[in-house]
mmCIF file of C-alpha atoms in Angstrom:
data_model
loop_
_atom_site.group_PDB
_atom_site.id
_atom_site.type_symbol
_atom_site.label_atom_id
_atom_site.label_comp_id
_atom_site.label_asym_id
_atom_site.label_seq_id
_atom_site.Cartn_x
_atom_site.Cartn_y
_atom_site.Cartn_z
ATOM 1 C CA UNK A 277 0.000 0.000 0.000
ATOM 2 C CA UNK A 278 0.914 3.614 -0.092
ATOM 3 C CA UNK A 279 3.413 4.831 2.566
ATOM 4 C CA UNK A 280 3.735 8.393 3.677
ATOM 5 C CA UNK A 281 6.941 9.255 5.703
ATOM 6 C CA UNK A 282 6.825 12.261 8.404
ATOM 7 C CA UNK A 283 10.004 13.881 9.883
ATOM 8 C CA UNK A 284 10.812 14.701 12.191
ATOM 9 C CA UNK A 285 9.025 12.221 14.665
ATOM 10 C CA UNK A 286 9.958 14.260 17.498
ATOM 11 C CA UNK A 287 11.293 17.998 18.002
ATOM 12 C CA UNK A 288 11.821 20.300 20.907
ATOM 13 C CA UNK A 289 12.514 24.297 19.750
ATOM 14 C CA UNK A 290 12.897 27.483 21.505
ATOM 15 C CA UNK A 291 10.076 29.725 21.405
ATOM 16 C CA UNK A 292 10.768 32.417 18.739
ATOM 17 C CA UNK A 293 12.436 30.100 16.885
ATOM 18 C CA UNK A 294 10.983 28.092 13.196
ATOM 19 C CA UNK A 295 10.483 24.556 12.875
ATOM 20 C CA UNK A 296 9.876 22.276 9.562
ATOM 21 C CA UNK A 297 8.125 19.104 9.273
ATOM 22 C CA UNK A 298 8.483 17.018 6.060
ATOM 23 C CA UNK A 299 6.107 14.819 4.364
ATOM 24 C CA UNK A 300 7.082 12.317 1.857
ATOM 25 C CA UNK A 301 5.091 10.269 -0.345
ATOM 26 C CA UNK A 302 7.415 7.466 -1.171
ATOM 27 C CA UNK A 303 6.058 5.206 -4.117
ATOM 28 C CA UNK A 304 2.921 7.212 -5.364
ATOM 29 C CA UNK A 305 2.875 10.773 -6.753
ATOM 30 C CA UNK A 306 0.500 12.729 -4.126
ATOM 31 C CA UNK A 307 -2.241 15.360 -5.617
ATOM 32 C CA UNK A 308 -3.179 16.537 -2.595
ATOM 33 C CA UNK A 309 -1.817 16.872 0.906
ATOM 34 C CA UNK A 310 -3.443 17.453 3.988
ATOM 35 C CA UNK A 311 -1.977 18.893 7.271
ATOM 36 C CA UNK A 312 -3.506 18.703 10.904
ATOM 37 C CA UNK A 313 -3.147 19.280 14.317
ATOM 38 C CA UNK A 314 -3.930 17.158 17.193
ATOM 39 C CA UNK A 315 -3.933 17.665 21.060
ATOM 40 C CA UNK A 316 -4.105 15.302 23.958
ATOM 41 C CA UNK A 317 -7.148 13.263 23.806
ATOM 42 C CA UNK A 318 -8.757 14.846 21.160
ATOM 43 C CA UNK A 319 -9.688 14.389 17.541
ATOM 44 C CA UNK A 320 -7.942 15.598 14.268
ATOM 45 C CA UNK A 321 -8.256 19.344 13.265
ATOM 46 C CA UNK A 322 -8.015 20.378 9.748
ATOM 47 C CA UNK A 323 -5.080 22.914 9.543
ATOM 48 C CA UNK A 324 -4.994 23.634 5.604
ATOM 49 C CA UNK A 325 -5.323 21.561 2.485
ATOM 50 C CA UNK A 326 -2.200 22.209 -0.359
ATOM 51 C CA UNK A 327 -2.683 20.450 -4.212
ATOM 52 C CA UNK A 328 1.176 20.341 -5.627
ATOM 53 C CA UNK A 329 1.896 23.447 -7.798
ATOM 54 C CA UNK A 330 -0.767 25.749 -6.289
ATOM 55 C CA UNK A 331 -1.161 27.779 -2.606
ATOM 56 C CA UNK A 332 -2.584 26.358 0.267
ATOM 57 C CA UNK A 333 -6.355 26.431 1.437
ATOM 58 C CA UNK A 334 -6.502 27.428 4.984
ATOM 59 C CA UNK A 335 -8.740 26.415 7.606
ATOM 60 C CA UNK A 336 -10.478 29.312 9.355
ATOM 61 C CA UNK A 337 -9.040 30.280 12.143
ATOM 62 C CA UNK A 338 -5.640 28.591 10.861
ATOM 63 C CA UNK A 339 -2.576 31.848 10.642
ATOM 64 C CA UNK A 340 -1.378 31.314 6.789
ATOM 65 C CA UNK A 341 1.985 33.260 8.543
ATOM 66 C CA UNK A 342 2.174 31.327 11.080
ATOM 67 C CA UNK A 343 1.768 27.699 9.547
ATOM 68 C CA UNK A 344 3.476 27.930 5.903
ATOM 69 C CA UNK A 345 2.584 25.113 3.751
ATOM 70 C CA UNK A 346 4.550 24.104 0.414
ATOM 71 C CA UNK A 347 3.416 21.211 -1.908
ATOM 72 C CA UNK A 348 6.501 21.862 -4.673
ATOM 73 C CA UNK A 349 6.446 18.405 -6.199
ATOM 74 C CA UNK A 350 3.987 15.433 -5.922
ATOM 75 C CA UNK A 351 6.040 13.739 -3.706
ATOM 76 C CA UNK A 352 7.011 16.318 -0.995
ATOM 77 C CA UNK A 353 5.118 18.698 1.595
ATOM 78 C CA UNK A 354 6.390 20.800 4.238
ATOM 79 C CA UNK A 355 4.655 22.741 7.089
ATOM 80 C CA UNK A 356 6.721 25.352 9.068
ATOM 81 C CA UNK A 357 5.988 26.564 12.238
ATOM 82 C CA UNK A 358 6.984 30.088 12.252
ATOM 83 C CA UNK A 359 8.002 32.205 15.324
ATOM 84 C CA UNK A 360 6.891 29.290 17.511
ATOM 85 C CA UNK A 361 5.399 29.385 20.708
ATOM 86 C CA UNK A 362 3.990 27.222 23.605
ATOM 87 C CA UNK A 363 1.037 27.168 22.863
ATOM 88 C CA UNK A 364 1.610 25.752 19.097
ATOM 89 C CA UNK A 365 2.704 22.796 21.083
ATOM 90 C CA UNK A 366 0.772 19.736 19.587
ATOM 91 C CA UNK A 367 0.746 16.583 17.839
ATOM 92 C CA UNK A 368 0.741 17.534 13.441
ATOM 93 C CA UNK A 369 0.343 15.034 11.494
ATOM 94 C CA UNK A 370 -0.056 14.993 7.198
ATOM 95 C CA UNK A 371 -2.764 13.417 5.218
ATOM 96 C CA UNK A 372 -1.852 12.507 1.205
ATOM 97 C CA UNK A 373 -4.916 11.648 -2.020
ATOM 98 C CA UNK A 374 -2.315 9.481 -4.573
ATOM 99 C CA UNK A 375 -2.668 10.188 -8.463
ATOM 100 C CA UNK A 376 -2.288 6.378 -8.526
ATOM 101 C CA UNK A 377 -5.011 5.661 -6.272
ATOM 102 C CA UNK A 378 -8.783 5.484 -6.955
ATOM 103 C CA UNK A 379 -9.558 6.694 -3.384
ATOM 104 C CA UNK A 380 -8.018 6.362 -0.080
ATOM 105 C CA UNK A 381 -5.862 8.677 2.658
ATOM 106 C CA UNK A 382 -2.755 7.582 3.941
ATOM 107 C CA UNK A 383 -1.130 8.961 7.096
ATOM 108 C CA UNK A 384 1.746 9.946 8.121
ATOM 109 C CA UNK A 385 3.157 8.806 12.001
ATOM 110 C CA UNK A 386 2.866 12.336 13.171
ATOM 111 C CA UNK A 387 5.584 14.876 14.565
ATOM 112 C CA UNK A 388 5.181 15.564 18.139
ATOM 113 C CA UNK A 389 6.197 19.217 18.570
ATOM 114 C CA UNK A 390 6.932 20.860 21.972
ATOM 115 C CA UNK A 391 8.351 24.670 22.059
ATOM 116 C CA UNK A 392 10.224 25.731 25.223
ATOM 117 C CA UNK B 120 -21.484 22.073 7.210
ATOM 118 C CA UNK B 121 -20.473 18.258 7.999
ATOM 119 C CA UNK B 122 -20.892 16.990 11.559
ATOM 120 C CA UNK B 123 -19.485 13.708 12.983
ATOM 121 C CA UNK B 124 -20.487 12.671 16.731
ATOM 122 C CA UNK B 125 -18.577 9.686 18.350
ATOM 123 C CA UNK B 126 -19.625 7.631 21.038
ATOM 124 C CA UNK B 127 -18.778 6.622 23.784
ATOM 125 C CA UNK B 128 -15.841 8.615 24.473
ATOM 126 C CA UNK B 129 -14.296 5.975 25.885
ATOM 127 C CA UNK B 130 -14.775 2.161 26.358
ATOM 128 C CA UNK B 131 -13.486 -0.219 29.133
ATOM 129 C CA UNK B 132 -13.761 -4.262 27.596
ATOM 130 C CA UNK B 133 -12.512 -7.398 29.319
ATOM 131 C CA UNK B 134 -10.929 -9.538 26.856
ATOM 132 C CA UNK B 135 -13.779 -11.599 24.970
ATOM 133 C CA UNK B 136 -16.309 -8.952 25.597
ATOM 134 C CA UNK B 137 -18.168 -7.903 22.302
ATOM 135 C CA UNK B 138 -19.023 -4.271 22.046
ATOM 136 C CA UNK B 139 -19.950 -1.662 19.169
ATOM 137 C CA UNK B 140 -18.625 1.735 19.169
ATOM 138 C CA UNK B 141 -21.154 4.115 17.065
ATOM 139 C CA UNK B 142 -20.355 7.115 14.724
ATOM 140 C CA UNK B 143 -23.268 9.251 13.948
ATOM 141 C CA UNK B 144 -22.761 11.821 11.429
ATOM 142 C CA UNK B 145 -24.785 14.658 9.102
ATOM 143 C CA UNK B 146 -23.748 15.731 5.895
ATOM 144 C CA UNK B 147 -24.914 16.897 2.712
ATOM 145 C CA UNK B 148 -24.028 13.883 0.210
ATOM 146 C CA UNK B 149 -21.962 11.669 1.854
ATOM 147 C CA UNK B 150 -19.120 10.053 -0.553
ATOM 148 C CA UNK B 151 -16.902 8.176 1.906
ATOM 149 C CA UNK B 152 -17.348 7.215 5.418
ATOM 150 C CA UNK B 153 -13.757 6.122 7.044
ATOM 151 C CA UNK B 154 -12.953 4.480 9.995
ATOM 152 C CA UNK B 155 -9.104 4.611 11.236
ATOM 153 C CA UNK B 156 -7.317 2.841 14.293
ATOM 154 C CA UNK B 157 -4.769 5.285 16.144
ATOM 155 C CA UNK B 158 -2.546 4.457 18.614
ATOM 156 C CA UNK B 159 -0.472 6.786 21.065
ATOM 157 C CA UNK B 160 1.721 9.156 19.168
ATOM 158 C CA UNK B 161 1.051 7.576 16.028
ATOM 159 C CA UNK B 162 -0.648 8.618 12.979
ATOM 160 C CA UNK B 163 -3.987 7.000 11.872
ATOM 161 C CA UNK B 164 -4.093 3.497 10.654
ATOM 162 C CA UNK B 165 -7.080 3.099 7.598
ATOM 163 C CA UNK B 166 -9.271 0.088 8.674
ATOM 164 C CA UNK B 167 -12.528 0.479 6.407
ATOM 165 C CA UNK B 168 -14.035 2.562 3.825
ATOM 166 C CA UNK B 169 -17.892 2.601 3.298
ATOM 167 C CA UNK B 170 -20.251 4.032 0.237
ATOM 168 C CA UNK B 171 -23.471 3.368 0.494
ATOM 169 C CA UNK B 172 -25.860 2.368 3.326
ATOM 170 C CA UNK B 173 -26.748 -1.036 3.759
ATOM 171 C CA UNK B 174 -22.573 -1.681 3.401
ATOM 172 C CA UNK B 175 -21.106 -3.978 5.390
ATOM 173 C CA UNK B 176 -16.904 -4.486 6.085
ATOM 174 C CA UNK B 177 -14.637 -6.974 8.114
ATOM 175 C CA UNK B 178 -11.093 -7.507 9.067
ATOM 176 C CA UNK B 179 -10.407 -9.784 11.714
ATOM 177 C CA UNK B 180 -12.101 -8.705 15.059
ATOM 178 C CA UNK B 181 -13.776 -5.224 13.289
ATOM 179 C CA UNK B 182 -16.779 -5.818 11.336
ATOM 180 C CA UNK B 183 -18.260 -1.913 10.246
ATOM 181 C CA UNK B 184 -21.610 -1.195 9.211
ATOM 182 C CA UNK B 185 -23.319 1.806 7.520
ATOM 183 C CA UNK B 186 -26.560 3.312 7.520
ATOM 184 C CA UNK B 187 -28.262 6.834 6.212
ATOM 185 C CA UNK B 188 -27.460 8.395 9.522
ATOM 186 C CA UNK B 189 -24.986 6.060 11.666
ATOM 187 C CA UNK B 190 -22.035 3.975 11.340
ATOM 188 C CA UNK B 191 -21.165 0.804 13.469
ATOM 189 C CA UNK B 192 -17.742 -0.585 14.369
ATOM 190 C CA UNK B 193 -18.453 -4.076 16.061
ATOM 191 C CA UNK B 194 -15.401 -5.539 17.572
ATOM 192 C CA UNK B 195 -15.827 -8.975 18.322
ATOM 193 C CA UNK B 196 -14.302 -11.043 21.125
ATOM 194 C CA UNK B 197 -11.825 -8.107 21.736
ATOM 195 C CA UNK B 198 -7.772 -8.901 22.799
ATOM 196 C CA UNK B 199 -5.794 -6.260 24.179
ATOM 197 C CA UNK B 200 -4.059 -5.377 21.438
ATOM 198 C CA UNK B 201 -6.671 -3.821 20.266
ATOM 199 C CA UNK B 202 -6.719 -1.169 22.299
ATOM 200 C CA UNK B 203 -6.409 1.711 20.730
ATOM 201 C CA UNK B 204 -8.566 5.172 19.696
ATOM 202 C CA UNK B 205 -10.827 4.838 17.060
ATOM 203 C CA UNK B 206 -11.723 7.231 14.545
ATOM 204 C CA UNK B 207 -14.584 7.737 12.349
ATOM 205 C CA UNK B 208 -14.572 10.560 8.996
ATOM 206 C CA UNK B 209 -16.679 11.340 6.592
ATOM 207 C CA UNK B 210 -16.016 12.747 3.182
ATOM 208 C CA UNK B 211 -19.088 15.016 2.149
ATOM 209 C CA UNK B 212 -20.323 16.096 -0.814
ATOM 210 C CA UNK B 213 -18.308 17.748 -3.630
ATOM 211 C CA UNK B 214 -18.737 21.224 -2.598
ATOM 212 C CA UNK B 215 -16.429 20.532 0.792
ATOM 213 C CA UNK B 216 -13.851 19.288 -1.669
ATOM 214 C CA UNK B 217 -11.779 16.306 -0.543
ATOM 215 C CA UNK B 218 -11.053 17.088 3.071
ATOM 216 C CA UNK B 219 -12.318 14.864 5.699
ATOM 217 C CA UNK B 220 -14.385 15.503 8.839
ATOM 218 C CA UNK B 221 -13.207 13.707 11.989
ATOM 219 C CA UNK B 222 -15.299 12.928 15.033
ATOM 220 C CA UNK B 223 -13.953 12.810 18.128
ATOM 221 C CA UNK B 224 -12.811 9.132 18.526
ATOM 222 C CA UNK B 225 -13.526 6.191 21.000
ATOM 223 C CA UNK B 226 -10.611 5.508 22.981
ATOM 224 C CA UNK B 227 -10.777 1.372 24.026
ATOM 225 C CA UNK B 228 -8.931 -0.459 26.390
ATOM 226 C CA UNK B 229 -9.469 -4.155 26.619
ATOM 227 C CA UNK B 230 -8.057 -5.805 30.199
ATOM 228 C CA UNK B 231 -6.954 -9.149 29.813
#
């Protein structure tokens, strides 16, 4: 089946500081990408949707400054956390459609962010 | 705009002991309904996809049914490895695009 690979698993940073989180799909070209946020005991939040070649669609409520999204190629996506902060502490974890595919999400493991 | 209700929250099973968690959801055209397994700090596992109501899935322990309103995740004769949070989506109607609506997930622990 399709495999979608998430790094970093884990990452502390230092609150004013920028942190990236990769996305790769590794054997099927991905149309569309899908990025969300998860805290403790609760369910998935939507955070943006990004189609390779074109901008993100934000969430409301989601800060398109904040959380920058880039689907350059049909196998990569990256969300950075800008001028983090405490509270953006929080589970994120990436969604991918495949070209290949008829229908179907695959998820990544997730990247457990916590900003001191 | 698409609503998906989970329950129970959570769910305490002694190995053996059958139970059915229960998605109910409301949206305009529904073209998927998911159900995922997650586990702690991990990303969601796909179980089952349904269409149409009347549709019925297995694998294993998990049998998932659907009808016009609910959805149905029997686990049968549970072990504790399948403990674990499960999560039920649904994919709406073409206007919402391809995102997916999450409920809030049933968190299970079976106790040997």
């Amino acid at each position: 089946g399709a495999v979608v690979s998430q790094h970093p698993s884990r990452v502390i940073c230092k609150s004013g500081t920028s942190v990236k989180i990769e996305c790769r799909s590794l054997d099927f070209q991905a149309t569309t990408m899908f990025w969300y946020r998860q805290f403790p005991k609760q369910s998935l939040m939507l955070m943006a949707t990004s189609n390779e070649g074109s901008k993100a669609t934000y969430e409301q409520g989601v800060e398109k400054d904040k959380f920058l999204i880039n689907h350059a190629s049909l196998t990569l996506s990256t969300l950075t956390v800008t001028s983090a902060h405490p509270e953006d502490s929080s589970f994120y974890i990436c969604s991918a459609i495949f070209r290949q595919l008829s229908y179907g999400y695959t998820f990544g493991s997730g990247t457990r962010l916590t900003v001191v | 705009e698409d609503q998906v209700t989970q329950s129970p929250e959570a769910l305490r099973l002694q190995e053996g002991e059958s139970s059915s968690l229960n998605c109910s959801y409301t949206v305009s055209g529904l073209r998927g309904l998911f159900w995922y397994r997650q586990d702690p700090g991990k990303g969601p596992e796909f179980l089952f996809t349904l269409y149409s109501a009347g549709e019925e899935k297995e694998k294993e322990r998990l049998k998932a049914t659907l009808t016009k309103k609910e959805s149905f995740l029997h686990i049968t004769a549970p072990k504790p490895e399948d403990s674990a949070t499960y999560l039920c989506a649904v994919q709406g109607g073409r206007a919402a695009g391809n995102k997916l609506t999450f409920g809030g997930g049933t968190r299970v622990l079976v106790k040997p």
